[in-house]
Amino acid sequence: MKLLLLVHRLPCPPDRGSKLRSSLELHWLAERHDVWCAGFWESADRRNPEGVKAMAALRSVCRDVCAVPLRPFSAEMRAVWSLAHGRTATEGYFASLQLERKVLAWADQVGFDAVLAFSSSMAPLALRVPARRRVLDMVDLDSRKWAETVEQSWWPMSAVYRTEAQRLERCEREWIGRFDATVLVNRREADLLEPSLRSRVHVIETGHAFRPPSESDWQAQMGSANDLPDEPVVGFVGAMDYPPNIDAACWFAEAIWPRIQARRDDAQWWIVGRSPTRPVRRLDDGRNIRVTGTVPAIEPYFARMRVTVAPLRLARGVQTKVLATMAAGRPCVVTPCVAEGIGAEPGRELLVAESPDDFAAAVVDLLNHRVKARAIAHAGQMFVTQRYRPEEGLERLEALLTAPVIDRERVPAGS
């Protein structure tokens, strides 16, 4: 089949949750069909050797790739203009005449059988492309993120975020109704929709997607959950220019880390992830707190971590990097909103804590009790291995794209 894939942020490199998911989908489909891929390539990724390498790999498997530079200032100005003219900031941020012209030119030349839009940001363009099937991988409901951000913001930004949430929610309803199928990452997201829309949604969990070059290499570098290091290193992994991660790091440093230090003054906290903002960089004290910035490979850092944390106070969908740490055999302490998206059993496969006191106590407990830490790490590792199987979800996504038009209502919705 001839497939068009529209991606709001090209996974070059696939170094964060949504990019890991889109990378899996892109490469799976490109190995089985003729794929044309178009989307935005972030400035930092274009300067990153890993990003350049990933782009070369993407071009090698696709029939053609259109990578439009995403320049933050210009995108923000488009977002403001769009919001001021009654539309959503999201639509303006990811609007591009260059991208639109290239995609429509492809459509005239190729005649696509199906279009997959990754993220609601790409829905408007996907609806303009002539194709027999259109599928939207919304991942999660972005309108809910904006609505939850309102609660943590002050006026006038709270009013801006509320407007974006309301407008984007209306758009999401419309897009779900117009696409042949819409995909969400878990049942929690789907249950937020009214029944009439929920019946058109498919839940597809593509898995943690964090895979080493080979299983033998992984075992050589990481070992298993029984090989936790002696050094009391606490790790937080994620993109450190992502607002919820920034908030999480600052909250952990202010409210939780001092409580851990009071009980374990030898503990270290490593913040590992790309593009740390100034508030995150300032947390590095040169002694117990280390901010790494972009790292060439995450495996050596996982190998040094005794415990990992995800202290996010705002989280939608599935936190892919938490699944990656669990798959690596590291015990995790997370907030309730993170745990809800993953579906693991609290107390057995990970630890869940909400208040600063409870969160600190859970981390110290794992640092002090190796047997318990090993048991949780092993159970978490088994949970991810058994629950999140990328191949099953990818096969279902492919079925949605390739289903005959007359059978589109027969494609089973996700569980």
CSV table of C-alpha atoms in Angstrom, one decimal:
chain,number,residue,atom,x,y,z
A,1,MET,CA,0.0,0.0,0.0
A,2,LYS,CA,1.0,3.6,-0.4
A,3,LEU,CA,0.9,5.3,3.0
A,4,LEU,CA,1.4,8.9,4.1
A,5,LEU,CA,2.6,9.4,7.6
A,6,LEU,CA,2.3,12.9,9.1
A,7,VAL,CA,4.3,13.5,12.3
A,8,HIS,CA,4.2,16.6,14.4
A,9,ARG,CA,7.8,16.0,15.6
A,10,LEU,CA,9.9,13.7,13.5
A,11,PRO,CA,11.5,11.0,15.8
A,12,CYS,CA,15.1,11.9,14.8
A,13,PRO,CA,16.3,11.0,17.3
A,14,PRO,CA,13.6,9.0,19.2
A,15,ASP,CA,14.5,10.4,22.6
A,16,ARG,CA,11.2,11.0,24.3
A,17,GLY,CA,7.9,9.3,24.8
A,18,SER,CA,5.9,10.4,21.8
A,19,LYS,CA,8.9,10.1,19.5
A,20,LEU,CA,9.6,6.6,20.7
A,21,ARG,CA,6.0,5.6,19.8
A,22,SER,CA,6.0,7.4,16.4
A,23,SER,CA,9.4,5.9,15.6
A,24,LEU,CA,8.1,2.4,16.2
A,25,GLU,CA,5.1,3.1,14.0
A,26,LEU,CA,7.1,4.6,11.2
A,27,HIS,CA,9.7,1.8,10.9
A,28,TRP,CA,7.1,-0.9,11.3
A,29,LEU,CA,4.9,0.4,8.5
A,30,ALA,CA,7.9,1.4,6.3
A,31,GLU,CA,9.1,-2.2,6.4
A,32,ARG,CA,5.8,-3.5,5.0
A,33,HIS,CA,4.5,-0.7,2.8
A,34,ASP,CA,5.6,2.2,0.6
A,35,VAL,CA,5.7,5.1,3.0
A,36,TRP,CA,6.0,8.8,2.5
A,37,CYS,CA,6.8,10.7,5.7
A,38,ALA,CA,6.4,14.4,6.4
A,39,GLY,CA,6.6,16.4,9.6
A,40,PHE,CA,8.6,18.9,11.6
A,41,TRP,CA,12.2,18.5,12.6
A,42,GLU,CA,13.2,20.4,15.8
A,43,SER,CA,16.2,22.7,15.8
A,44,ALA,CA,18.1,20.8,18.5
A,45,ASP,CA,17.6,17.5,16.7
A,46,ARG,CA,19.0,18.9,13.5
A,47,ARG,CA,22.2,19.8,15.3
A,48,ASN,CA,22.4,16.5,17.2
A,49,PRO,CA,24.6,13.8,15.6
A,50,GLU,CA,22.1,11.2,16.8
A,51,GLY,CA,19.3,13.1,15.2
A,52,VAL,CA,21.1,13.3,11.9
A,53,LYS,CA,21.8,9.6,12.1
A,54,ALA,CA,18.2,8.8,12.8
A,55,MET,CA,17.1,11.0,9.9
A,56,ALA,CA,19.4,9.1,7.6
A,57,ALA,CA,17.9,5.8,8.8
A,58,LEU,CA,14.4,7.1,8.3
A,59,ARG,CA,15.2,8.2,4.7
A,60,SER,CA,16.6,4.8,4.0
A,61,VAL,CA,13.3,3.0,4.7
A,62,CYS,CA,10.8,5.6,3.3
A,63,ARG,CA,10.1,6.4,-0.3
A,64,ASP,CA,10.5,10.1,0.5
A,65,VAL,CA,10.8,12.3,3.6
A,66,CYS,CA,9.8,16.0,4.0
A,67,ALA,CA,11.5,17.4,7.1
A,68,VAL,CA,10.4,21.0,7.7
A,69,PRO,CA,12.5,22.9,10.3
A,70,LEU,CA,10.5,23.7,13.5
A,71,ARG,CA,11.7,27.2,14.6
A,72,PRO,CA,10.3,27.9,18.1
A,73,PHE,CA,9.9,31.6,17.8
A,74,SER,CA,8.1,31.5,14.4
A,75,ALA,CA,5.9,28.6,15.7
A,76,GLU,CA,5.0,30.6,18.8
A,77,MET,CA,4.0,33.6,16.8
A,78,ARG,CA,1.8,31.4,14.6
A,79,ALA,CA,0.2,30.0,17.7
A,80,VAL,CA,-0.6,33.4,19.1
A,81,TRP,CA,-2.0,34.6,15.8
A,82,SER,CA,-4.2,31.4,15.6
A,83,LEU,CA,-5.5,31.8,19.1
A,84,ALA,CA,-6.3,35.5,18.5
A,85,HIS,CA,-8.3,34.6,15.4
A,86,GLY,CA,-10.6,32.1,17.1
A,87,ARG,CA,-8.7,28.9,16.5
A,88,THR,CA,-6.3,26.8,18.7
A,89,ALA,CA,-2.7,27.6,19.4
A,90,THR,CA,-1.9,24.0,18.6
A,91,GLU,CA,-3.1,24.4,15.0
A,92,GLY,CA,-1.1,27.5,14.5
A,93,TYR,CA,2.1,26.2,16.1
A,94,PHE,CA,2.2,23.2,13.7
A,95,ALA,CA,1.0,25.0,10.5
A,96,SER,CA,3.3,25.2,7.6
A,97,LEU,CA,2.7,26.2,3.9
A,98,GLN,CA,5.9,24.4,3.0
A,99,LEU,CA,4.7,21.2,4.6
A,100,GLU,CA,1.2,21.5,3.1
A,101,ARG,CA,2.4,22.2,-0.4
A,102,LYS,CA,4.8,19.2,-0.4
A,103,VAL,CA,2.2,16.8,1.0
A,104,LEU,CA,-0.5,17.9,-1.4
A,105,ALA,CA,2.0,17.6,-4.3
A,106,TRP,CA,2.8,14.0,-3.2
A,107,ALA,CA,-0.9,13.3,-3.0
A,108,ASP,CA,-1.4,14.4,-6.7
A,109,GLN,CA,1.6,12.3,-7.8
A,110,VAL,CA,1.2,9.2,-5.7
A,111,GLY,CA,-2.4,8.7,-4.9
A,112,PHE,CA,-2.2,7.5,-1.3
A,113,ASP,CA,-4.2,4.5,-0.1
A,114,ALA,CA,-4.2,5.7,3.5
A,115,VAL,CA,-3.0,8.5,5.8
A,116,LEU,CA,-1.8,8.2,9.4
A,117,ALA,CA,-1.7,11.4,11.3
A,118,PHE,CA,0.4,11.2,14.5
A,119,SER,CA,-0.8,13.6,17.1
A,120,SER,CA,-3.9,15.8,16.8
A,121,SER,CA,-1.6,18.6,15.6
A,122,MET,CA,-1.5,16.8,12.2
A,123,ALA,CA,-5.2,16.2,11.9
A,124,PRO,CA,-6.2,19.3,9.9
A,125,LEU,CA,-3.6,18.6,7.2
A,126,ALA,CA,-4.5,14.9,7.1
A,127,LEU,CA,-8.1,15.7,6.4
A,128,ARG,CA,-7.1,17.7,3.3
A,129,VAL,CA,-5.2,14.7,1.7
A,130,PRO,CA,-7.3,12.5,-0.6
A,131,ALA,CA,-7.1,9.0,0.6
A,132,ARG,CA,-9.2,5.9,1.0
A,133,ARG,CA,-8.5,5.6,4.8
A,134,ARG,CA,-7.5,8.1,7.4
A,135,VAL,CA,-6.3,7.1,10.9
A,136,LEU,CA,-5.4,9.5,13.7
A,137,ASP,CA,-3.1,8.4,16.4
A,138,MET,CA,-4.0,11.0,19.0
A,139,VAL,CA,-1.9,9.3,21.6
A,140,ASP,CA,-3.6,11.2,24.4
A,141,LEU,CA,-6.1,14.0,24.8
A,142,ASP,CA,-4.0,17.2,24.5
A,143,SER,CA,-7.1,19.3,25.6
A,144,ARG,CA,-6.9,17.6,29.0
A,145,LYS,CA,-3.3,18.6,29.5
A,146,TRP,CA,-4.2,22.2,28.9
A,147,ALA,CA,-7.1,21.9,31.3
A,148,GLU,CA,-4.9,20.5,34.0
A,149,THR,CA,-2.3,23.1,33.4
A,150,VAL,CA,-4.9,25.8,34.2
A,151,GLU,CA,-5.0,24.6,37.8
A,152,GLN,CA,-1.2,25.2,38.2
A,153,SER,CA,-1.1,28.6,36.5
A,154,TRP,CA,-1.8,32.2,37.4
A,155,TRP,CA,-3.8,34.8,35.4
A,156,PRO,CA,-3.5,35.8,32.6
A,157,MET,CA,-1.9,32.5,31.4
A,158,SER,CA,-4.5,30.5,33.1
A,159,ALA,CA,-7.1,32.2,30.9
A,160,VAL,CA,-5.1,31.5,27.8
A,161,TYR,CA,-4.7,27.8,28.8
A,162,ARG,CA,-8.4,27.5,29.5
A,163,THR,CA,-9.3,28.9,26.1
A,164,GLU,CA,-6.9,26.5,24.4
A,165,ALA,CA,-8.3,23.6,26.4
A,166,GLN,CA,-11.9,24.4,25.4
A,167,ARG,CA,-11.2,25.0,21.8
A,168,LEU,CA,-9.0,22.0,21.4
A,169,GLU,CA,-11.6,19.8,23.1
A,170,ARG,CA,-14.1,20.8,20.4
A,171,CYS,CA,-11.6,20.1,17.7
A,172,GLU,CA,-10.8,16.7,19.1
A,173,ARG,CA,-14.4,15.7,19.1
A,174,GLU,CA,-14.7,16.8,15.4
A,175,TRP,CA,-11.6,15.0,14.4
A,176,ILE,CA,-12.6,11.8,16.0
A,177,GLY,CA,-15.9,12.0,14.1
A,178,ARG,CA,-14.2,12.6,10.8
A,179,PHE,CA,-11.4,10.1,10.8
A,180,ASP,CA,-12.1,6.4,10.0
A,181,ALA,CA,-10.4,5.5,13.2
A,182,THR,CA,-8.7,7.3,16.1
A,183,VAL,CA,-6.1,5.7,18.4
A,184,LEU,CA,-5.4,6.5,22.0
A,185,VAL,CA,-2.6,5.1,24.2
A,186,ASN,CA,-4.7,3.7,27.1
A,187,ARG,CA,-8.2,3.1,28.4
A,188,ARG,CA,-7.9,6.0,30.8
A,189,GLU,CA,-7.8,8.4,27.9
A,190,ALA,CA,-10.6,6.7,26.1
A,191,ASP,CA,-12.8,6.8,29.1
A,192,LEU,CA,-12.7,10.6,29.2
A,193,LEU,CA,-14.8,10.6,26.0
A,194,GLU,CA,-18.6,10.4,25.8
A,195,PRO,CA,-19.9,7.0,24.7
A,196,SER,CA,-20.7,8.1,21.1
A,197,LEU,CA,-17.1,9.0,20.5
A,198,ARG,CA,-15.6,6.2,22.6
A,199,SER,CA,-17.1,3.7,20.2
A,200,ARG,CA,-14.9,5.1,17.4
A,201,VAL,CA,-11.7,5.0,19.4
A,202,HIS,CA,-9.1,2.1,19.5
A,203,VAL,CA,-6.8,1.7,22.5
A,204,ILE,CA,-3.3,0.6,21.3
A,205,GLU,CA,-0.4,0.2,23.6
A,206,THR,CA,2.7,0.0,21.6
A,207,GLY,CA,5.0,-0.6,24.5
A,208,HIS,CA,8.0,1.0,26.0
A,209,ALA,CA,9.9,1.0,22.7
A,210,PHE,CA,13.2,1.4,24.5
A,211,ARG,CA,15.3,-1.3,22.9
A,212,PRO,CA,19.0,-1.8,22.8
A,213,PRO,CA,20.8,-3.0,19.6
A,214,SER,CA,20.4,-6.6,20.7
A,215,GLU,CA,19.1,-8.6,23.7
A,216,SER,CA,22.6,-9.9,24.4
A,217,ASP,CA,24.1,-6.4,24.4
A,218,TRP,CA,21.3,-5.3,26.8
A,219,GLN,CA,22.0,-8.1,29.2
A,220,ALA,CA,25.7,-7.4,29.1
A,221,GLN,CA,25.2,-3.7,29.9
A,222,MET,CA,22.3,-3.9,32.3
A,223,GLY,CA,22.2,-7.3,33.8
A,224,SER,CA,18.9,-7.9,35.5
A,225,ALA,CA,16.8,-6.7,38.4
A,226,ASN,CA,19.0,-8.9,40.7
A,227,ASP,CA,22.0,-6.7,39.8
A,228,LEU,CA,21.1,-3.4,41.5
A,229,PRO,CA,24.2,-1.3,42.1
A,230,ASP,CA,25.5,-0.6,45.7
A,231,GLU,CA,25.8,3.2,45.1
A,232,PRO,CA,22.7,5.0,46.3
A,233,VAL,CA,21.9,6.8,43.1
A,234,VAL,CA,18.4,8.1,42.5
A,235,GLY,CA,17.6,8.7,38.8
A,236,PHE,CA,15.0,10.9,37.0
A,237,VAL,CA,15.0,10.3,33.2
A,238,GLY,CA,13.2,12.4,30.6
A,239,ALA,CA,13.3,15.4,28.3
A,240,MET,CA,14.1,18.3,30.6
A,241,ASP,CA,12.6,21.0,28.3
A,242,TYR,CA,9.2,19.4,28.7
A,243,PRO,CA,7.1,21.5,31.2
A,244,PRO,CA,5.7,18.7,33.3
A,245,ASN,CA,9.3,17.3,33.7
A,246,ILE,CA,10.6,20.7,34.6
A,247,ASP,CA,7.9,21.1,37.3
A,248,ALA,CA,8.6,17.6,38.5
A,249,ALA,CA,12.3,18.2,38.9
A,250,CYS,CA,11.9,21.5,40.7
A,251,TRP,CA,9.2,20.1,43.0
A,252,PHE,CA,11.3,17.0,43.8
A,253,ALA,CA,14.3,19.3,44.6
A,254,GLU,CA,12.4,21.6,46.8
A,255,ALA,CA,10.0,19.3,48.6
A,256,ILE,CA,11.3,15.8,48.5
A,257,TRP,CA,15.1,15.7,48.1
A,258,PRO,CA,15.8,17.5,51.4
A,259,ARG,CA,13.8,14.8,53.2
A,260,ILE,CA,15.8,12.0,51.5
A,261,GLN,CA,19.1,13.7,52.3
A,262,ALA,CA,18.1,14.0,56.0
A,263,ARG,CA,17.9,10.2,56.1
A,264,ARG,CA,20.5,9.3,53.5
A,265,ASP,CA,23.1,12.0,53.3
A,266,ASP,CA,25.2,9.8,50.9
A,267,ALA,CA,22.4,9.6,48.3
A,268,GLN,CA,22.9,11.2,44.9
A,269,TRP,CA,20.2,12.4,42.5
A,270,TRP,CA,20.9,12.3,38.8
A,271,ILE,CA,18.6,14.2,36.4
A,272,VAL,CA,19.3,12.6,33.0
A,273,GLY,CA,17.7,14.1,29.8
A,274,ARG,CA,18.1,16.3,26.9
A,275,SER,CA,17.9,20.1,26.8
A,276,PRO,CA,17.6,21.0,30.5
A,277,THR,CA,16.1,24.5,31.0
A,278,ARG,CA,17.7,27.1,33.2
A,279,PRO,CA,15.6,26.1,36.3
A,280,VAL,CA,16.7,22.5,35.9
A,281,ARG,CA,20.4,23.3,35.3
A,282,ARG,CA,20.4,25.4,38.5
A,283,LEU,CA,19.5,22.3,40.5
A,284,ASP,CA,23.0,20.9,39.9
A,285,ASP,CA,24.9,21.6,43.1
A,286,GLY,CA,28.1,20.0,42.1
A,287,ARG,CA,27.8,17.5,45.0
A,288,ASN,CA,24.7,15.4,45.4
A,289,ILE,CA,22.6,16.6,42.5
A,290,ARG,CA,23.8,16.1,38.9
A,291,VAL,CA,22.2,17.4,35.7
A,292,THR,CA,23.7,15.6,32.7
A,293,GLY,CA,21.9,17.2,29.8
A,294,THR,CA,21.8,15.2,26.6
A,295,VAL,CA,23.6,11.8,26.8
A,296,PRO,CA,24.8,9.6,23.9
A,297,ALA,CA,23.2,6.5,25.5
A,298,ILE,CA,21.0,6.0,28.5
A,299,GLU,CA,22.1,2.4,29.3
A,300,PRO,CA,25.3,3.3,31.3
A,301,TYR,CA,23.2,5.7,33.4
A,302,PHE,CA,20.5,3.1,34.1
A,303,ALA,CA,23.3,0.7,35.1
A,304,ARG,CA,24.3,3.2,37.9
A,305,MET,CA,20.9,3.9,39.2
A,306,ARG,CA,19.6,2.1,42.4
A,307,VAL,CA,16.2,3.7,42.3
A,308,THR,CA,14.3,5.8,39.7
A,309,VAL,CA,11.6,8.4,40.2
A,310,ALA,CA,8.9,10.1,38.2
A,311,PRO,CA,7.5,12.9,40.4
A,312,LEU,CA,5.3,14.4,37.8
A,313,ARG,CA,2.3,16.3,39.1
A,314,LEU,CA,0.8,16.5,35.6
A,315,ALA,CA,0.8,13.4,33.3
A,316,ARG,CA,-1.4,12.2,30.5
A,317,GLY,CA,-1.1,9.0,28.5
A,318,VAL,CA,1.8,6.6,29.3
A,319,GLN,CA,5.1,7.9,30.6
A,320,THR,CA,7.3,5.9,28.2
A,321,LYS,CA,10.6,6.6,30.1
A,322,VAL,CA,9.1,5.0,33.2
A,323,LEU,CA,8.4,1.9,31.2
A,324,ALA,CA,11.9,2.0,30.0
A,325,THR,CA,13.3,2.1,33.5
A,326,MET,CA,11.1,-0.7,34.6
A,327,ALA,CA,12.2,-2.8,31.6
A,328,ALA,CA,15.7,-2.1,32.6
A,329,GLY,CA,15.1,-3.7,36.0
A,330,ARG,CA,15.1,-0.6,38.1
A,331,PRO,CA,12.5,0.0,40.9
A,332,CYS,CA,10.4,3.1,40.4
A,333,VAL,CA,8.6,5.5,42.6
A,334,VAL,CA,6.0,7.5,40.8
A,335,THR,CA,3.1,9.9,41.5
A,336,PRO,CA,-0.6,8.6,41.2
A,337,CYS,CA,-1.1,10.3,37.8
A,338,VAL,CA,1.9,8.5,36.4
A,339,ALA,CA,0.8,5.2,37.8
A,340,GLU,CA,-2.7,5.5,36.4
A,341,GLY,CA,-1.3,5.7,32.9
A,342,ILE,CA,0.9,2.6,33.2
A,343,GLY,CA,-1.5,0.2,34.9
A,344,ALA,CA,1.1,-1.6,37.1
A,345,GLU,CA,0.2,-2.9,40.5
A,346,PRO,CA,1.2,-0.4,43.3
A,347,GLY,CA,3.3,-1.9,46.0
A,348,ARG,CA,4.4,-4.9,43.9
A,349,GLU,CA,5.5,-3.6,40.5
A,350,LEU,CA,6.2,0.0,41.4
A,351,LEU,CA,5.7,2.3,44.4
A,352,VAL,CA,3.2,5.1,44.3
A,353,ALA,CA,3.4,8.2,46.5
A,354,GLU,CA,1.8,11.6,46.4
A,355,SER,CA,2.9,13.7,49.3
A,356,PRO,CA,6.5,14.8,49.8
A,357,ASP,CA,6.8,12.8,53.0
A,358,ASP,CA,5.4,9.6,51.5
A,359,PHE,CA,7.5,10.0,48.3
A,360,ALA,CA,10.7,10.5,50.3
A,361,ALA,CA,9.9,7.6,52.5
A,362,ALA,CA,9.4,5.3,49.5
A,363,VAL,CA,12.7,6.3,47.9
A,364,VAL,CA,14.6,5.8,51.2
A,365,ASP,CA,12.9,2.4,51.8
A,366,LEU,CA,14.2,1.2,48.4
A,367,LEU,CA,17.7,2.6,49.1
A,368,ASN,CA,17.8,0.9,52.5
A,369,HIS,CA,16.2,-2.5,51.7
A,370,ARG,CA,17.9,-4.3,48.8
A,371,VAL,CA,15.6,-7.4,48.9
A,372,LYS,CA,12.5,-5.3,48.6
A,373,ALA,CA,14.1,-3.1,45.8
A,374,ARG,CA,15.0,-6.3,43.9
A,375,ALA,CA,11.5,-7.7,44.3
A,376,ILE,CA,9.8,-4.6,42.9
A,377,ALA,CA,12.4,-4.2,40.2
A,378,HIS,CA,11.9,-7.8,39.0
A,379,ALA,CA,8.1,-7.6,39.2
A,380,GLY,CA,8.1,-4.3,37.2
A,381,GLN,CA,10.4,-5.8,34.6
A,382,MET,CA,8.1,-8.8,34.2
A,383,PHE,CA,5.0,-6.5,34.0
A,384,VAL,CA,6.5,-4.4,31.1
A,385,THR,CA,7.7,-7.5,29.3
A,386,GLN,CA,4.3,-9.2,29.5
A,387,ARG,CA,1.9,-6.3,29.2
A,388,TYR,CA,3.6,-4.0,26.6
A,389,ARG,CA,4.2,-5.9,23.5
A,390,PRO,CA,4.9,-3.5,20.6
A,391,GLU,CA,4.2,-6.0,17.8
A,392,GLU,CA,0.6,-6.7,18.9
A,393,GLY,CA,-0.3,-3.0,18.9
A,394,LEU,CA,1.5,-2.3,15.7
A,395,GLU,CA,-0.3,-5.1,13.9
A,396,ARG,CA,-3.6,-3.6,15.0
A,397,LEU,CA,-2.6,-0.2,13.8
A,398,GLU,CA,-1.7,-1.6,10.5
A,399,ALA,CA,-5.0,-3.3,10.3
A,400,LEU,CA,-6.8,0.0,10.8
A,401,LEU,CA,-4.9,1.5,7.9
A,402,THR,CA,-5.4,-1.4,5.5
A,403,ALA,CA,-9.0,-2.3,6.3
A,404,PRO,CA,-11.3,-2.2,3.3
A,405,VAL,CA,-13.6,0.8,3.3
A,406,ILE,CA,-16.7,-1.4,3.4
A,407,ASP,CA,-15.4,-3.2,6.5
A,408,ARG,CA,-14.3,-0.1,8.4
A,409,GLU,CA,-16.9,-0.6,11.1
A,410,ARG,CA,-15.9,-4.2,11.6
A,411,VAL,CA,-12.3,-3.4,12.8
A,412,PRO,CA,-12.4,-4.3,16.5
A,413,ALA,CA,-12.0,-1.4,18.9
A,414,GLY,CA,-9.3,-1.7,21.5
A,415,SER,CA,-9.9,-3.3,24.9
